[in-house]
Coordinates of C-alpha atoms (C1' of nucleotides) in Angstrom, one line a residue:
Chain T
X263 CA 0.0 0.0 0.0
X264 CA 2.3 2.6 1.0
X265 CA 5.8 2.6 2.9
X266 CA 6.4 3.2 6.4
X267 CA 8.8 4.8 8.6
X268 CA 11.2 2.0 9.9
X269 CA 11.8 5.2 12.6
X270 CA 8.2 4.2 13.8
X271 CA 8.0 1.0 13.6
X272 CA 11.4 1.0 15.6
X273 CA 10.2 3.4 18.3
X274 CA 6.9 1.1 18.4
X275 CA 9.2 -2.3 19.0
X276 CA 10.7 0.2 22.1
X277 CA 7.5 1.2 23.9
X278 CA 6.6 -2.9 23.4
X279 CA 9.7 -4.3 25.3
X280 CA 11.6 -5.2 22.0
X281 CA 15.0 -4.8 22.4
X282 CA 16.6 -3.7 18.9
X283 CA 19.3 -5.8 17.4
X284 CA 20.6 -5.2 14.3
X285 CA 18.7 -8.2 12.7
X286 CA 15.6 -6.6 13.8
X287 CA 15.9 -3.3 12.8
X288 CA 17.3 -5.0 9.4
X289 CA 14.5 -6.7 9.1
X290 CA 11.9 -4.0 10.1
X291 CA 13.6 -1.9 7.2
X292 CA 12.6 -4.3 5.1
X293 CA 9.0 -4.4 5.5
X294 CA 8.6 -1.1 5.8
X295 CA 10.2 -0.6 2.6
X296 CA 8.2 -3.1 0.5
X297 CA 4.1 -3.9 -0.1
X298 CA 4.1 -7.1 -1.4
X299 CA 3.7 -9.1 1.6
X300 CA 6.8 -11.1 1.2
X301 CA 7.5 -14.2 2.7
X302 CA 10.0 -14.8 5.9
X303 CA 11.9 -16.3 3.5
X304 CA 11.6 -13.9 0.7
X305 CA 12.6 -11.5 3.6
X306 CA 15.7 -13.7 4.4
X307 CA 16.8 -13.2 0.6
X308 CA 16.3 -9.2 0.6
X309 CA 18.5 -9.0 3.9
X310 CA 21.3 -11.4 3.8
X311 CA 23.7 -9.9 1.7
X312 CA 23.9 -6.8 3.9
X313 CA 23.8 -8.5 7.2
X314 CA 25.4 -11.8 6.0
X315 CA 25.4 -13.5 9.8
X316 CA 21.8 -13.1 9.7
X317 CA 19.9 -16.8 10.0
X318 CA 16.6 -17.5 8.7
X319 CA 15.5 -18.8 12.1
X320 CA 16.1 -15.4 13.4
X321 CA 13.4 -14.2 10.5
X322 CA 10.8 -16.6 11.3
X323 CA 11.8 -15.6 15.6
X324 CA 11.6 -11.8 14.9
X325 CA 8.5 -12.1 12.6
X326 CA 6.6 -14.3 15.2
X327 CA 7.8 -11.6 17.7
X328 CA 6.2 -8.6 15.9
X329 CA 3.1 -10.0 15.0
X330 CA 2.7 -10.6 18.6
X331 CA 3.8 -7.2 19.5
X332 CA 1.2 -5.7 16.4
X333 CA 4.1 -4.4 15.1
X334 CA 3.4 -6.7 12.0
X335 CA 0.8 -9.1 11.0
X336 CA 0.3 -11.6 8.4
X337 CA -2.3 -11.1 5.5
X338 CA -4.8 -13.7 4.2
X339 CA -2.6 -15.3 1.2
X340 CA -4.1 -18.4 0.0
X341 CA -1.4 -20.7 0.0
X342 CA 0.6 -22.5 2.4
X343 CA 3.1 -19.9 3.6
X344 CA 2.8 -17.6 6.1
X345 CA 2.9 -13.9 4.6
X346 CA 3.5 -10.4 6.2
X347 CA 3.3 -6.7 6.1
X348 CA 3.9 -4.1 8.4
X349 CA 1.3 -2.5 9.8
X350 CA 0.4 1.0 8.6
X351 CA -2.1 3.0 7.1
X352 CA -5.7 1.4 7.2
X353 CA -6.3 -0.3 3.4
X354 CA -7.8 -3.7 1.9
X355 CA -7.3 -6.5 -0.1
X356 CA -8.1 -8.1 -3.5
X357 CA -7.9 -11.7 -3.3
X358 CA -7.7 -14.1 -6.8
X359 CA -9.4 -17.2 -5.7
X360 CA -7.8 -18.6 -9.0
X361 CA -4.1 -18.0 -9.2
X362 CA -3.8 -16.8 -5.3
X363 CA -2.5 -13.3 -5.9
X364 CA -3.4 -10.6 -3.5
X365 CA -3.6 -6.8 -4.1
X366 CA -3.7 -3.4 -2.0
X367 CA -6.6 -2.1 -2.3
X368 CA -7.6 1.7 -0.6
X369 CA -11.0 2.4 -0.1
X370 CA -11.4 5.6 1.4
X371 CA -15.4 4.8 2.4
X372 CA -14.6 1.7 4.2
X373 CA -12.0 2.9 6.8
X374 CA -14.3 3.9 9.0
X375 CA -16.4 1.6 9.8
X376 CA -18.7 1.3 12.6
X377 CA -17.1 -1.8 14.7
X378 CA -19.4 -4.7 15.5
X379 CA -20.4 -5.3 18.9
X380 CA -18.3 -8.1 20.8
X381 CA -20.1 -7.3 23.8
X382 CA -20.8 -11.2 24.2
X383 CA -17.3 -12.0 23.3
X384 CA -15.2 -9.7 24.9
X385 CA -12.9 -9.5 22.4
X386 CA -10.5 -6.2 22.1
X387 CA -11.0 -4.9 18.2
X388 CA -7.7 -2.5 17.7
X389 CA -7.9 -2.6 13.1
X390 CA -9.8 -4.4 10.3
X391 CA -9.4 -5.4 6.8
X392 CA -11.4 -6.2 4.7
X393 CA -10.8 -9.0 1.9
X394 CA -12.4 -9.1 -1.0
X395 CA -12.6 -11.7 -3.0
X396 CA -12.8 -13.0 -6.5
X397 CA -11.2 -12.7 -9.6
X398 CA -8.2 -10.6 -11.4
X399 CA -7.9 -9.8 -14.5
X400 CA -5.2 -12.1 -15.7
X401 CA -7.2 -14.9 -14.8
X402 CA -10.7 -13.7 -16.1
X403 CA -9.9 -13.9 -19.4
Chain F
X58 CA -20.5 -19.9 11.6
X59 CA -23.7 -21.7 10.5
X60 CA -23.7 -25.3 9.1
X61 CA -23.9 -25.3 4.7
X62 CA -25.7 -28.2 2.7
X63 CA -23.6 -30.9 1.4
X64 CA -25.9 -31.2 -1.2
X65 CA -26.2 -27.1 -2.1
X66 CA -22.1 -27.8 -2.5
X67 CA -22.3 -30.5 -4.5
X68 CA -25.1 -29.0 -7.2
X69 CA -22.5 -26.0 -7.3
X70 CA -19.1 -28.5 -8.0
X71 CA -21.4 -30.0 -10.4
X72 CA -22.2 -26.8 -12.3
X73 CA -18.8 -26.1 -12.3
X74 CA -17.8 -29.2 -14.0
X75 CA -15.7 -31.0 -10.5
X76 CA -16.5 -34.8 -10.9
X77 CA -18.2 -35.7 -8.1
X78 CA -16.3 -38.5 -6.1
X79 CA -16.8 -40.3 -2.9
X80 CA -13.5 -38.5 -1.8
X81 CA -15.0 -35.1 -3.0
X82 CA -18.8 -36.0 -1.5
X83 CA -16.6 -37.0 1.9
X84 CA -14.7 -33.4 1.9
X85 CA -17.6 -31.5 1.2
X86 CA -19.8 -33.1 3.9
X87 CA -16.9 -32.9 6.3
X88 CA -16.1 -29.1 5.1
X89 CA -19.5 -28.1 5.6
X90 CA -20.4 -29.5 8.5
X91 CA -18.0 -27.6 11.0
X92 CA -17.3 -23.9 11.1
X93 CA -13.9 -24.4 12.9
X94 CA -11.7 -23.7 9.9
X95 CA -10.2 -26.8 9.7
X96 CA -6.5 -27.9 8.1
X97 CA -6.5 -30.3 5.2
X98 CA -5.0 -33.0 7.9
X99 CA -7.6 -32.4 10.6
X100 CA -10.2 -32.8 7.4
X101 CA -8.5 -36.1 6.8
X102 CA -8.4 -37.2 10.0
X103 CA -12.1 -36.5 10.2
X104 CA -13.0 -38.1 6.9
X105 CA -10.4 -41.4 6.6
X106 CA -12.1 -43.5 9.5
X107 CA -15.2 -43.8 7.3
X108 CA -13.1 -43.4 4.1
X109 CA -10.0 -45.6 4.7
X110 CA -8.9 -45.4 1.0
X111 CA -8.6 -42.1 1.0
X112 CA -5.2 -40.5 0.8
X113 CA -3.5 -37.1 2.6
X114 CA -2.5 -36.0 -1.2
X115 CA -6.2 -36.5 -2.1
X116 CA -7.7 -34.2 0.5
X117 CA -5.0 -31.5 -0.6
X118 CA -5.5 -31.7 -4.2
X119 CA -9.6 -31.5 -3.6
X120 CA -9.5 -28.8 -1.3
X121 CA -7.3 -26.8 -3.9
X122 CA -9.8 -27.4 -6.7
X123 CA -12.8 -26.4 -4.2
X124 CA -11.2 -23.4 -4.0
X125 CA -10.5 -22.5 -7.5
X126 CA -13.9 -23.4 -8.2
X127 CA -15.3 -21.1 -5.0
X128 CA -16.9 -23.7 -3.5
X129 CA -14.4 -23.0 -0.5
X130 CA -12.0 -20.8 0.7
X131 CA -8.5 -20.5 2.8
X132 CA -9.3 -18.5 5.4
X133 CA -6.7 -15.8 7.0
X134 CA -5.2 -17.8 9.9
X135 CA -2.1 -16.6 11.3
X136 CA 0.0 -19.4 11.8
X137 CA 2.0 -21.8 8.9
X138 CA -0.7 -23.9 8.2
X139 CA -3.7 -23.4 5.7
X140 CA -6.8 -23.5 7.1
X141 CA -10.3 -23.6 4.9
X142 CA -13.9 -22.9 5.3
X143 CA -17.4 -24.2 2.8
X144 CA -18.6 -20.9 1.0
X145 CA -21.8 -19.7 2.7
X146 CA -23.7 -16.6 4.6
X147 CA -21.2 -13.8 5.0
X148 CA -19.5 -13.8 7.9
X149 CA -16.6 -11.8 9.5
X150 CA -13.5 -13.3 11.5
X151 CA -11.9 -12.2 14.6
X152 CA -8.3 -13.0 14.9
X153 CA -6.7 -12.7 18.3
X154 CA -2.7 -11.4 16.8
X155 CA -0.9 -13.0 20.4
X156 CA -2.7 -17.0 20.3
X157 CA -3.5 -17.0 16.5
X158 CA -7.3 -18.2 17.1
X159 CA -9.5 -17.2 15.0
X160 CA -13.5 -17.0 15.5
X161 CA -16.6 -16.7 13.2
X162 CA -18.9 -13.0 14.1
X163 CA -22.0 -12.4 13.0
X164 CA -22.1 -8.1 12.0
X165 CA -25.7 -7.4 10.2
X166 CA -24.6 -4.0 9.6
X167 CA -21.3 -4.9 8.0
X168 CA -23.1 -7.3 5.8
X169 CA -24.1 -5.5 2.7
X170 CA -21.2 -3.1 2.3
X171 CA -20.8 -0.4 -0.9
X172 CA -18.2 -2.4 -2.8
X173 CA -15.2 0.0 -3.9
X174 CA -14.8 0.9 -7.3
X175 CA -12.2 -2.0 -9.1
X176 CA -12.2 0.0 -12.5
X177 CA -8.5 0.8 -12.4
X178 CA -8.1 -2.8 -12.0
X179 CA -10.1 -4.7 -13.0
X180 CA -10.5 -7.1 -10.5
X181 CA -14.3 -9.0 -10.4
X182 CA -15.4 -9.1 -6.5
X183 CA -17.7 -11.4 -5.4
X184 CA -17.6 -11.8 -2.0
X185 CA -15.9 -10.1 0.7
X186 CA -14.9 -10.6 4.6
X187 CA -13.9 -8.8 7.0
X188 CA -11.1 -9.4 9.5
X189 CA -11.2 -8.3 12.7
X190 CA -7.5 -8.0 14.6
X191 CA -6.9 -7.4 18.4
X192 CA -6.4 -9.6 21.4
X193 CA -8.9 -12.2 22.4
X194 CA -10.5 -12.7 26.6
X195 CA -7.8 -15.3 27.3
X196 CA -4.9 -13.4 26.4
X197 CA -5.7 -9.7 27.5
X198 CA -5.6 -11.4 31.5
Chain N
dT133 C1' 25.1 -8.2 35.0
dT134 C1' 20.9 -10.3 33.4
dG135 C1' 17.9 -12.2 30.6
dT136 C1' 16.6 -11.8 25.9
dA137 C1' 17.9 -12.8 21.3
dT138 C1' 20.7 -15.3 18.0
dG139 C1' 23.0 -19.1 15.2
dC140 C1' 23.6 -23.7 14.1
dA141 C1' 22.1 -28.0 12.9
dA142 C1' 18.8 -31.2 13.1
dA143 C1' 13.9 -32.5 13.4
dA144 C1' 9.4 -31.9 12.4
dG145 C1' 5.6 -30.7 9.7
dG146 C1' 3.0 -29.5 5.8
dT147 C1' 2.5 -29.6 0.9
dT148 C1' 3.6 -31.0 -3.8
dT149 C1' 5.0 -34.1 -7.6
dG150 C1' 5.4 -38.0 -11.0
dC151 C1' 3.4 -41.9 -12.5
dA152 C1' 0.5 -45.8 -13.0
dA153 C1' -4.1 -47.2 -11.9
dT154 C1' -9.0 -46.0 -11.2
dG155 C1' -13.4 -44.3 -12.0
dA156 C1' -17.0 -40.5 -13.4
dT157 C1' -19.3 -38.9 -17.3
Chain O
dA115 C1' -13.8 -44.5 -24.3
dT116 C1' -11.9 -40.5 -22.5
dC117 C1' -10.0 -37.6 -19.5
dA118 C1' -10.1 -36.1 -14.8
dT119 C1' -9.0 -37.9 -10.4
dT120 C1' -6.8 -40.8 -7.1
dG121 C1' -3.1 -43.4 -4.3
dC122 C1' 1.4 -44.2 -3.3
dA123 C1' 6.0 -43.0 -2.2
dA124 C1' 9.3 -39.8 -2.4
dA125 C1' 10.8 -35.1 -2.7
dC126 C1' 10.5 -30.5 -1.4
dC127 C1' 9.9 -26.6 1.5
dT128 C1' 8.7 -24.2 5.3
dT129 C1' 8.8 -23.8 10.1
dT130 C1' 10.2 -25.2 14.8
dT131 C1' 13.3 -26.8 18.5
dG132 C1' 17.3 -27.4 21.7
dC133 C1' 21.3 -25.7 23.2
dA134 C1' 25.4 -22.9 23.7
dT135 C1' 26.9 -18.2 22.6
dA136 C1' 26.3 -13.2 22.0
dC137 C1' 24.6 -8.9 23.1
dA138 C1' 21.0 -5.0 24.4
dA139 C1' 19.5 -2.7 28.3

DNA sequence: TTGTATGCAAAAGGTTTGCAATGAT
DNA sequence: ATCATTGCAAACCTTTTGCATACAA
């Protein structure tokens, strides 16, 4: 959707307890910078050759780590990895049901939206997302 | 969230043009007879006592052709393993981002949303869900 | 200094693939 | 009869774990 501040996200991971290695702030710089929800792997690729000690078992540790902390969360992808993006700017997303791709989406009506009542559930809402789903274009044909 | 019809599920395979096998009919009456987003292997486990033929590779492949066909979907679990629901009523999800579970709610209001405009892209949307993030009962203690 | 975070190597799962046999239409 | 679907077994990938070491606070 659109790029965050690594500063934030950084500062965030502070007020949550994280402490901030190198590997972290490496890897927080990384999903800041991109939108594509990449993989922990994918991520493992993008940051290695600049931090070459860096282990993929740190990724998945530190990924884990920030989802918990709501620093990052992982996004609906159909399929059987895990993907993630950082969290950011309230947006949406378009799901293929036929080749699995998923898109940003902003829809500037839908960011408001009056939350449901979990009354019964006691549940704590903090965001939402909405997926939509269906078909791209590619696969319409 | 609520219980689909087998048979409702098989009429739509049919009209999609899915051959309708035991190991398909077992799937689908399995798939739509819990709303606890089940993994292919707790499907399988579900399914092979009264289905001993059937194979792990069989209840993957299926599941993947339900979906292309949306007669199911992958749901947004967080967590490395893919987890699937029967089409049916909308419904919303509330994922709790610390213990990863993930529970049906029922949101009348949210239910017949403005769709955003795809025109740029293109994309065909035909059903939508919203996720819900925050922290569930058990883990805000 | 203290406890969290990391790296390594190995184990554990989950998912996919090729190929021959089976079965729905 | 024809082509999609299945089962098997093996390969492949992703993710997790245990333990000793390193390092942020």
């Amino acid at each position: 959707m659109k790029r965050q501040d690594p500063a934030e996200l950084e500062s965030l991971c502070r007020r949550k307890g994280l402490r901030l290695t190198s590997q972290r702030k490496a890897i927080l710089t990384a999903l800041a910078g991109r939108s594509d929800h990449p993989t922990a792997d994918r991520l493992y690729d993008q940051i290695q050759p600049g931090l070459p000690e860096i282990s993929r078992t740190t990724v998945y540790r530190v990924l884990e780590k920030l989802v918990e902390a709501g620093v990052a969360r992982t996004v609906s992808h159909p399929g059987s990895v895990s993907r993630f993006e950082a969290i950011g700017p309230r947006h949406h997303h378009l799901a293929c049901r036929r080749c699995s791709s998923l898109t940003d989406i902003a829809a500037p009506g839908l960011n408001e939206l009056p939350l449901p009542s979990t009354r019964g559930l006691s549940f704590r809402i903090e965001d939402y997302s909405i997926l939509f789903m269906g078909i791209c274009t590619e696969c319409k044909e």
